[in-house]
CSV table of C-alpha atoms and ligand atoms in Angstrom, one decimal:
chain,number,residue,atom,x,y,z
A,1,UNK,CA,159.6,382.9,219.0
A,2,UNK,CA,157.4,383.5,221.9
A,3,UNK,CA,156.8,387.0,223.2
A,4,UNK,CA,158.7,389.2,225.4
A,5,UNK,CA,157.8,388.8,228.6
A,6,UNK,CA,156.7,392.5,229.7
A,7,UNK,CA,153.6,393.3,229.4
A,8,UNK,CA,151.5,389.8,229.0
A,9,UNK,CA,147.8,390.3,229.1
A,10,UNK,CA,146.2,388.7,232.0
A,11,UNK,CA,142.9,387.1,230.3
A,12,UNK,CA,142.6,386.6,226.4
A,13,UNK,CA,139.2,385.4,225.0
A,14,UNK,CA,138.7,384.1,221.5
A,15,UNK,CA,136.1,383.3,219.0
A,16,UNK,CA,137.2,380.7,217.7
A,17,UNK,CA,135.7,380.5,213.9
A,18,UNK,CA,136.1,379.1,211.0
A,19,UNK,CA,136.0,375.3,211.6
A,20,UNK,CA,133.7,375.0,209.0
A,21,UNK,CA,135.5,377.1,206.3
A,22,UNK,CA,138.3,374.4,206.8
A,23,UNK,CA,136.1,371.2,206.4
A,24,UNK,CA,134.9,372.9,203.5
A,25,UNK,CA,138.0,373.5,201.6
A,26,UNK,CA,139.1,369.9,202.2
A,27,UNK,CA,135.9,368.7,201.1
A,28,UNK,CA,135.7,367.0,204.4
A,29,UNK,CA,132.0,366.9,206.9
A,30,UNK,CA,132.0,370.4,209.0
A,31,UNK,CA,132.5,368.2,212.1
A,32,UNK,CA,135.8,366.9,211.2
A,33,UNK,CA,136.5,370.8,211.4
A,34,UNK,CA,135.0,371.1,214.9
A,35,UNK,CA,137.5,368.3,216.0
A,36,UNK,CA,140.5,369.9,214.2
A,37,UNK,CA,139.2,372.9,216.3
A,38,UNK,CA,139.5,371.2,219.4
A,39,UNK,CA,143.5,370.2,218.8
A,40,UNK,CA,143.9,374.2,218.2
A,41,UNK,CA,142.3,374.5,221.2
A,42,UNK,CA,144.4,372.6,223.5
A,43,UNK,CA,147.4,374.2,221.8
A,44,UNK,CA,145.8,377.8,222.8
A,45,UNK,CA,145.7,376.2,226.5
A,46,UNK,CA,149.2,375.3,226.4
A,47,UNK,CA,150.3,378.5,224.8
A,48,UNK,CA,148.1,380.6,227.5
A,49,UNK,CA,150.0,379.2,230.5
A,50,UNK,CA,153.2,378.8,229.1
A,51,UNK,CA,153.1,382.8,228.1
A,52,UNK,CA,151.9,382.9,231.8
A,53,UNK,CA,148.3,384.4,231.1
A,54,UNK,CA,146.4,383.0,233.6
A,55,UNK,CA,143.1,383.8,232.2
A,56,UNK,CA,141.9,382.5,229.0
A,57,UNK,CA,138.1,382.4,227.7
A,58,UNK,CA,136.9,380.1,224.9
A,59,UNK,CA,133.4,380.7,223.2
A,60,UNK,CA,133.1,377.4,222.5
A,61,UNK,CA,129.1,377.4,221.6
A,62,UNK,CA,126.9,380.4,221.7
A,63,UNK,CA,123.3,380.3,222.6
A,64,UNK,CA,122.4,381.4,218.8
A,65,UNK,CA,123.9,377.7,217.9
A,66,UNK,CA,121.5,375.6,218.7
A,67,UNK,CA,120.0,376.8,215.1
A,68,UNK,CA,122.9,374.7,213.5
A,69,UNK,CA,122.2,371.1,211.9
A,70,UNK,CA,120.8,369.1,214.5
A,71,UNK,CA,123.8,366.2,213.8
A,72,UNK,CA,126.0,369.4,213.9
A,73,UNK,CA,124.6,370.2,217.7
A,74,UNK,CA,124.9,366.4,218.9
A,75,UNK,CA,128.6,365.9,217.6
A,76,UNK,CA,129.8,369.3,218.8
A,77,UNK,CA,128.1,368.2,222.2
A,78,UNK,CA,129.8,364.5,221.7
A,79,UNK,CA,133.3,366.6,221.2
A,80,UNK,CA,132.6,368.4,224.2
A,81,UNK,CA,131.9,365.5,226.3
A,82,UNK,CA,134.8,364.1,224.7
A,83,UNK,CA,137.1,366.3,225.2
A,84,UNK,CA,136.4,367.6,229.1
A,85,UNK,CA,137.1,363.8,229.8
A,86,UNK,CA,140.3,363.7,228.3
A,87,UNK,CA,141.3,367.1,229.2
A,88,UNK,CA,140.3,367.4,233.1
A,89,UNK,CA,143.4,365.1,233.8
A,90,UNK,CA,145.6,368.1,232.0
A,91,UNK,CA,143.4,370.2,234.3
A,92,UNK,CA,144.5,368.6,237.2
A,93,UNK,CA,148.1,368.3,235.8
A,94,UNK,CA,148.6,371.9,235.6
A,95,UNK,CA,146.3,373.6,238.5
A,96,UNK,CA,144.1,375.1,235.9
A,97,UNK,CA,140.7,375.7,237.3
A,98,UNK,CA,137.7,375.2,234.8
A,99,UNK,CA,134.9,377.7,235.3
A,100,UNK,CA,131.8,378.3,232.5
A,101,UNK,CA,129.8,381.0,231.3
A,102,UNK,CA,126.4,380.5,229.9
A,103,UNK,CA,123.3,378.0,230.6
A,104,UNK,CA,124.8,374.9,230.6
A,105,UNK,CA,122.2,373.3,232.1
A,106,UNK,CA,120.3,373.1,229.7
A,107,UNK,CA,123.5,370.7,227.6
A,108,UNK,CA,122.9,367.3,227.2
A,109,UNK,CA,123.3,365.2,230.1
A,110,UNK,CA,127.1,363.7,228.8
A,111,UNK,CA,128.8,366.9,228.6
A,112,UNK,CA,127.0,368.3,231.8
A,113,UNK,CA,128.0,365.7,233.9
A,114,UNK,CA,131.8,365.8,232.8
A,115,UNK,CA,131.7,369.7,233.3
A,116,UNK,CA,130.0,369.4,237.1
A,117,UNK,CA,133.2,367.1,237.5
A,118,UNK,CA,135.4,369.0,235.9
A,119,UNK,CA,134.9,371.8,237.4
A,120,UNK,CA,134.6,370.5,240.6
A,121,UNK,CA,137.8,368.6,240.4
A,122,UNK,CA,139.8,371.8,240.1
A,123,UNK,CA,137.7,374.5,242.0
A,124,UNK,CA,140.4,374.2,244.6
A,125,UNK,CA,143.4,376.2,241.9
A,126,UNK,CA,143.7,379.4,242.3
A,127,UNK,CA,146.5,380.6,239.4
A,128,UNK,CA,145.4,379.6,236.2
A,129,UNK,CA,142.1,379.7,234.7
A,130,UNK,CA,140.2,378.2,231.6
A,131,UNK,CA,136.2,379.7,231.0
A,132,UNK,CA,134.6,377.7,228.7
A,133,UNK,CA,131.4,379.7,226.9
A,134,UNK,CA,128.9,377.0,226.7
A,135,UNK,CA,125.2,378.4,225.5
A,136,UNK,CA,126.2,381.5,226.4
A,137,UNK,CA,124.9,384.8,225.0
A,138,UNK,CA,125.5,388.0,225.8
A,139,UNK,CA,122.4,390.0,225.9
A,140,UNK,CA,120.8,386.7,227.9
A,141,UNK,CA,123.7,387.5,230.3
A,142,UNK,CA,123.2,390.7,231.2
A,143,UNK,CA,119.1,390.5,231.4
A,144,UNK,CA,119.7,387.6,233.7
A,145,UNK,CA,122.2,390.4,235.8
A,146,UNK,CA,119.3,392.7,235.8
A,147,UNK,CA,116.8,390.5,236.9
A,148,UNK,CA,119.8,389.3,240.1
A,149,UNK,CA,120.3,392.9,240.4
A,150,UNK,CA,116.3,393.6,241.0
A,151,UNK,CA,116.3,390.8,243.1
A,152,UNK,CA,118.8,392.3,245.3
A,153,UNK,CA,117.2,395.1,245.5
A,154,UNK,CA,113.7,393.8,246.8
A,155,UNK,CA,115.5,391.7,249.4
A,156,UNK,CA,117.0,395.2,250.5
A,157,UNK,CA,121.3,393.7,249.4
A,158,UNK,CA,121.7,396.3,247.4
A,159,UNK,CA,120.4,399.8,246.5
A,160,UNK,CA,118.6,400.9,243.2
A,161,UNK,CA,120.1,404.4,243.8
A,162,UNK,CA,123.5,403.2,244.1
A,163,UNK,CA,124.1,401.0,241.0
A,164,UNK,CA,127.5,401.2,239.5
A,165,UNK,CA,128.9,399.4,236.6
A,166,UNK,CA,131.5,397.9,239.3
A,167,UNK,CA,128.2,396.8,241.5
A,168,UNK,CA,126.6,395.4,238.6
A,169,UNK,CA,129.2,393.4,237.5
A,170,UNK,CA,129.2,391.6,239.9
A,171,UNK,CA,126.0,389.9,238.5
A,172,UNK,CA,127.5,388.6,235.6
A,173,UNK,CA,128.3,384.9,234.6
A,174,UNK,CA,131.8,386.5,235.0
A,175,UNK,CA,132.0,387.9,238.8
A,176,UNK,CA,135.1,387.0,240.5
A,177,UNK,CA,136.9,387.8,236.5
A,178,UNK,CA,139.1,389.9,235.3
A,179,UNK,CA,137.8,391.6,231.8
A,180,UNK,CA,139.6,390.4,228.9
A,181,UNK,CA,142.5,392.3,228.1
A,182,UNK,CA,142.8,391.2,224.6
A,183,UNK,CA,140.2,389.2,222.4
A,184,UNK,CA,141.5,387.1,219.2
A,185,UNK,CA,138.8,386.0,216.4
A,186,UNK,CA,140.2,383.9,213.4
A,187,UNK,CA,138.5,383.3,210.4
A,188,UNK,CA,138.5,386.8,209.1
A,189,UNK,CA,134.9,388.2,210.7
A,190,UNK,CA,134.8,391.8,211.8
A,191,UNK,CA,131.8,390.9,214.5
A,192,UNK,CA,131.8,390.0,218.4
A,193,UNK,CA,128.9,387.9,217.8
A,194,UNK,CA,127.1,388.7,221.2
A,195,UNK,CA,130.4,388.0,223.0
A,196,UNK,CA,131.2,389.2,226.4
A,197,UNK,CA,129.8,392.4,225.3
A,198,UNK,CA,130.1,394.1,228.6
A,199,UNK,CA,133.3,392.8,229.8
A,200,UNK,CA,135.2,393.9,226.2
A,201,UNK,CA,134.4,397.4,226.6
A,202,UNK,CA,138.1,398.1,226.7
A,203,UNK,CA,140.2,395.2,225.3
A,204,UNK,CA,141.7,394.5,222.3
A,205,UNK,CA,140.8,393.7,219.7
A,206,UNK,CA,142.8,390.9,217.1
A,207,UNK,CA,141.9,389.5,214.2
A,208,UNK,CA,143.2,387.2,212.0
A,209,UNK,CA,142.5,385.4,208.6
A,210,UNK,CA,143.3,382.1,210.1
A,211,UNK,CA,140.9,379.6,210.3
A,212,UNK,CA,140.8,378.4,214.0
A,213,UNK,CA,141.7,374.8,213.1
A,214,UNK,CA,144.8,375.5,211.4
A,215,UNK,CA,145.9,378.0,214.4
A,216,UNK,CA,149.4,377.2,216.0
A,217,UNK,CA,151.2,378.1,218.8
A,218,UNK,CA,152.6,380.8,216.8
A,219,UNK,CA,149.9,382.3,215.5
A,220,UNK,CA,148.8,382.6,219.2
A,221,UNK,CA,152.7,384.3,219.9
A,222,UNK,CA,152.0,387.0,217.1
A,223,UNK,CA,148.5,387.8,218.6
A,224,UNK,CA,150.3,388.5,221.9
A,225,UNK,CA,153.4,389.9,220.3
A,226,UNK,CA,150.5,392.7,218.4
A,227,UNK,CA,149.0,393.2,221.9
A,228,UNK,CA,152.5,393.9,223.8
A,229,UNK,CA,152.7,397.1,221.0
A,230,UNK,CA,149.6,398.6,221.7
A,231,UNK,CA,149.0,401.9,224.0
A,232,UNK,CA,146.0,401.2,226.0
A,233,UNK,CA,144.8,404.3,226.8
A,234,UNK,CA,141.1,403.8,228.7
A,235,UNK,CA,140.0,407.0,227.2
A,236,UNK,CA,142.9,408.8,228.4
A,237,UNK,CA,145.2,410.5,226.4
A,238,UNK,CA,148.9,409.7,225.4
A,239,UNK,CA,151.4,409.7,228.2
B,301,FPP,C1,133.0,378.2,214.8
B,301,FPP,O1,133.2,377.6,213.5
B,301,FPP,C2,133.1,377.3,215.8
B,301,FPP,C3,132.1,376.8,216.6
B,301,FPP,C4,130.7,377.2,216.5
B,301,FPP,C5,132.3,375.9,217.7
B,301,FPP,C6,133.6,376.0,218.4
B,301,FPP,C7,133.9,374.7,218.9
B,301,FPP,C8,135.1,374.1,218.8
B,301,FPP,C9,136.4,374.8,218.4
B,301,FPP,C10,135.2,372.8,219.3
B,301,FPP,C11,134.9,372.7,220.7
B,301,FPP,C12,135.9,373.3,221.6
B,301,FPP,C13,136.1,373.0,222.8
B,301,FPP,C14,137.1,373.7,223.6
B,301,FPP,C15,135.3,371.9,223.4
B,301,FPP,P1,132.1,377.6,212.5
B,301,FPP,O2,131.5,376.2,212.4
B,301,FPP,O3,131.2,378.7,212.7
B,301,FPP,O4,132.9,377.9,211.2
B,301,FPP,P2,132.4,378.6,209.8
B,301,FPP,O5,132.1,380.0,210.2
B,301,FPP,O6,133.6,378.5,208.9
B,301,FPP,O7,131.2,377.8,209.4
């Protein structure tokens, strides 16, 4: 059963872990987890925009991952490529706008070149939005919004007197964002794994021992259904 429809979070991010685990227990190759993970992904995108969250992030491949297998890096950058081909049509289908986070320009050529397109193609939609992670890392993240922020400074936009968090943010890979209002990790793992470290600071938080290839549609509804019960108070006390 899907959720009630009060009280729908406007942006959910997830980790999405535990693609190995699964190969693992079906003693199949780690990457035929990875591609199971990508089905569970396009179910998440469904689920998002039928719930009518118009903001959904997907850490999809952190800068730290690059230290995997190098056959592990090329066919998770094949699946990429792979999949923003097949999926930009559904993009275009369903006004979703594709935006990134991270340094993808330093991806392989394949996968680049479908995301310029991608994103291009869609830059136009203004309702619903898919962020895709893609060598991103947190802490890189915010040093590269301090160095933007310094920058601004020396060419007298903005003043180092008058920095704000609100100001700041604005130097993020996420400008123009809402923060996540809830994130979802499967696999089990207490840890945000230098995940939109800043931009959590108040969401919440939902984890879940499913491994992210085997999670469905309804394991997406219950995450949702948790959120919908929680009191978000923002460091403010019960009303
Ligand atoms: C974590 O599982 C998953 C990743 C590092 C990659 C996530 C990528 C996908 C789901 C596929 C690509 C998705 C898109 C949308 C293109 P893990 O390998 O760390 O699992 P483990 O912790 O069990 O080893």
């Amino acid at each position: 059963m899907p959720p009630a429809p009060a009280n729908i979070p406007q942006h959910v991010a997830i980790i999405m872990d535990g693609n190995g685990r699964w190969a693992k227990q079906r003693g199949l190759p780690r990457i035929e987890g990875h591609r199971r993970g990508v089905e569970a992904a396009r179910t998440a995108i469904d689920a998002t925009r039928d719930l009518g969250i118009r903001y959904l992030t997907l850490y999809a491949f952190s800068a730290e991952n690059w230290q995997r297998p190098p056959d592990e890096v090329s066919a998770l950058m094949k699946l990429l490529e792979l999949f923003l081909r097949r999926e930009t049509r559904t993009l275009l289908k369903n006004g979703i706008r594709l935006h990134t986070i991270g340094h993808i320009e330093e991806l392989p050529a394949g996968p680049r070149q479908e995301l310029t397109h991608a994103i291009a193609a869609t830059r136009h939609f203004t309702d619903w939005h898919l962020v895709l992670a893609l060598n991103y890392g947190s802490r890189t993240e915010v040093a590269d919004a301090a160095c933007a922020f310094a920058a601004a400074v020396h060419a007298g936009r903005e003043r180092a007197d008058d920095a704000s968090w609100a100001t700041f943010s604005r130097y993020l890979y996420t400008a123009g964002l809402p923060d996540p209002d809830l994130l979802i990790r499967t696999s089990g793992e207490l840890r945000l794994s230098n995940f939109l470290l800043w931009q959590l600071a108040y969401a919440e938080l939902y984890v879940t021992p499913v491994l992210w290839p085997d999670f469905t549609r309804q394991d997406f509804f219950e995450a949702v259904a948790e959120y919908q019960g929680r009191e978000r108070r923002f460091g403010r006390v019960s009303v």
